[in-house]
Phi, psi and omega in degrees: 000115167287157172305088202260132173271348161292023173244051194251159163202132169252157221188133184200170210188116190265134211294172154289302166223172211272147182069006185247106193332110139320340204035091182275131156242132222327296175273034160249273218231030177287144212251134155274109156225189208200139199035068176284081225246187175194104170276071186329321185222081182272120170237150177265084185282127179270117141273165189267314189034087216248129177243127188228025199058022193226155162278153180123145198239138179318141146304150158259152125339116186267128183275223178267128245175135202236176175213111190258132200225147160189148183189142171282149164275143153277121206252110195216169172281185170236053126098022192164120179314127171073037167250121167324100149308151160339303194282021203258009179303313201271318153303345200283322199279015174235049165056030176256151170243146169251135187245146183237120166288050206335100154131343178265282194206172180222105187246168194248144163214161169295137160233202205229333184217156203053024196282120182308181182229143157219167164264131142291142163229140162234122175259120172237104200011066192097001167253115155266119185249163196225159157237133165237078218116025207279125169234182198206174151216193187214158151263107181272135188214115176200072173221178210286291171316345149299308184087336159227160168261159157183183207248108169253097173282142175225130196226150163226132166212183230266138169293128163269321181138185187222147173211157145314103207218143135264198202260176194268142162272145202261150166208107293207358212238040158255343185253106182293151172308153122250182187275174161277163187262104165216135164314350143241026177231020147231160206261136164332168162254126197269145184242138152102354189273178168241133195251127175220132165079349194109034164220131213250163184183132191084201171090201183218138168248150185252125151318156154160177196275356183140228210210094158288137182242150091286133168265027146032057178247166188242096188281115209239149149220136197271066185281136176212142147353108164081349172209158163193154193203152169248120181256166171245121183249353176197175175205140164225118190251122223231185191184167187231169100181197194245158173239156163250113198248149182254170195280353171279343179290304194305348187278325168290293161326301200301321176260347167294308194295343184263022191237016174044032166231148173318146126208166176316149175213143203219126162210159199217059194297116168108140187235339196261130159325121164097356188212030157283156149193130208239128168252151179227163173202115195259002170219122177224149177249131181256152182195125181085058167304136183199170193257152205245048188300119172240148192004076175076346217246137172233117167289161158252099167316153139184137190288134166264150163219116185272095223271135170285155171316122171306345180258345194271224195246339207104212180123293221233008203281335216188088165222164234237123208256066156283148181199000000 
């Protein structure tokens, strides 16, 4: 009988202590995704290459190794002002911290130090394969060519091993619809604004088709004799998108990107309490303008880079707004 991959469940959990089985379970902490993959043994195999008066090739040595995961999120609220969404386990493991506003908001910010972990159980129609110590980054993809928004993870963690499992019954009803990426169920995207509280202010707002991210952290693993750990050793977080400019803003665009200055950027998916989720960013940089036909219309590209704030501490380049 073969196997099927629509017979996947994931589990996912932020550890206590690093590398040490969280045990996430089918109903606490199942994760809903979409395009889901798995390198059960990603290795760095040592061949012997055995010279033996023969023609014929050597067996390798299975080295050192990791277990690599990656799967989408649907980037929705959790369904009540001040709630932890689902997915926000899988951010604290990309090196986000979460702070909770009871009743308000749930904001995400980067940090640098003290970056969580989690356990993965990825179950596959009767394999569990486990991860320990898993970290990760993403992609935020919540513009019109998409169609939804949602969050593409990528994880590496430490092998736990693999067993015979069935899969867990899951339980699912922490994770809300999103909206679709429509004009009406997002706020423009603001240039020149400010963020306070969970609210955007001020700026200038643009057409355009939405908003791409990466959070660009570089995720390494450290095998050493007597310890192994998977880290986040930097992060640079870039971006896209296209706007619709009339010609004194591209003229203006223009002198900004060869004058190297910064600005703010505010964008906002979701209009209903419980399902917003507002992104901010207070020092971004534009770089590689270029034109667009989009159906005869012509947008303005443009590569982003997202900066800690010239006034903070760092941090701060990016925060991801639930309400």
């Amino acid at each position: 009988m073969p196997r099927i991959i629509r017979n996947t469940a994931i589990l996912a959990k932020v550890e206590t202590t690093y590398k040490t089985d969280a045990v996430p379970t089918g109903a606490a902490n199942a994760m809903l995704v979409a395009n889901m993959s798995i390198n059960p043994l990603n290795a760095n195999n040592v061949p012997r290459d055995l010279v033996r008066g023969y023609y014929g090739g050597s067996e390798q040595l299975v080295g050192t190794a990791n277990v690599e995961v990656s799967f989408d999120v649907e980037l929705a609220g959790a369904g009540a002002a001040g709630t932890a969404p689902a997915w926000g386990p899988l951010l604290q493991a990309c090196a986000y911290a979460e702070t909770i506003s009871a009743g308000n908001r749930v904001e995400y910010n980067p940090v640098s130090t003290a970056i969580k972990s989690a356990t993965i159980y990825y179950y596959l129609d009767g394999t569990l394969h486990k991860l320990l110590g898993a970290r990760g980054t993403f992609q935020l993809k919540a513009d019109i060519d998409t169609g939804r928004p949602v969050l593409s993870f990528r994880f590496v963690g430490i092998d736990g091993g693999t067993t015979a499992a069935s899969n867990p019954s899951m339980t699912l009803s922490a994770w809300k619809t999103p909206v679709a990426i429509t004009d009406a169920n997002t706020v423009d995207i603001t240039l020149g604004c400010t963020y306070a509280t969970g609210a955007l202010s001020g700026g200038t707002a643009f057409t355009s088709k939405g908003l791409t991210l990466d959070a660009g952290n570089q995720v390494v693993h450290t095998p050493l004799l007597g310890a192994e750990s998977v880290d986040i050793t930097q992060r640079e977080i870039t971006g896209q998108y296209a706007l619709d400019l009339t010609a004194a803003q591209m003229v203006t665009l223009m002198t900004d990107i060869k004058a190297n200055t910064p600005t703010s950027l505010g964008y906002q998916v979701g209009m209903t309490a419980g399902n917003i989720v507002l992104l901010y960013a207070p020092n971004v940089q534009r770089i590689n303008p270029r034109v667009e036909d989009r159906n005869g219309i012509a947008l303005v590209a443009q590569d982003l880079r997202l900066l800690p704030s010239t006034a903070g501490t760092g941090n701060d380049e990016l925060i991801i707004c639930v309400k």
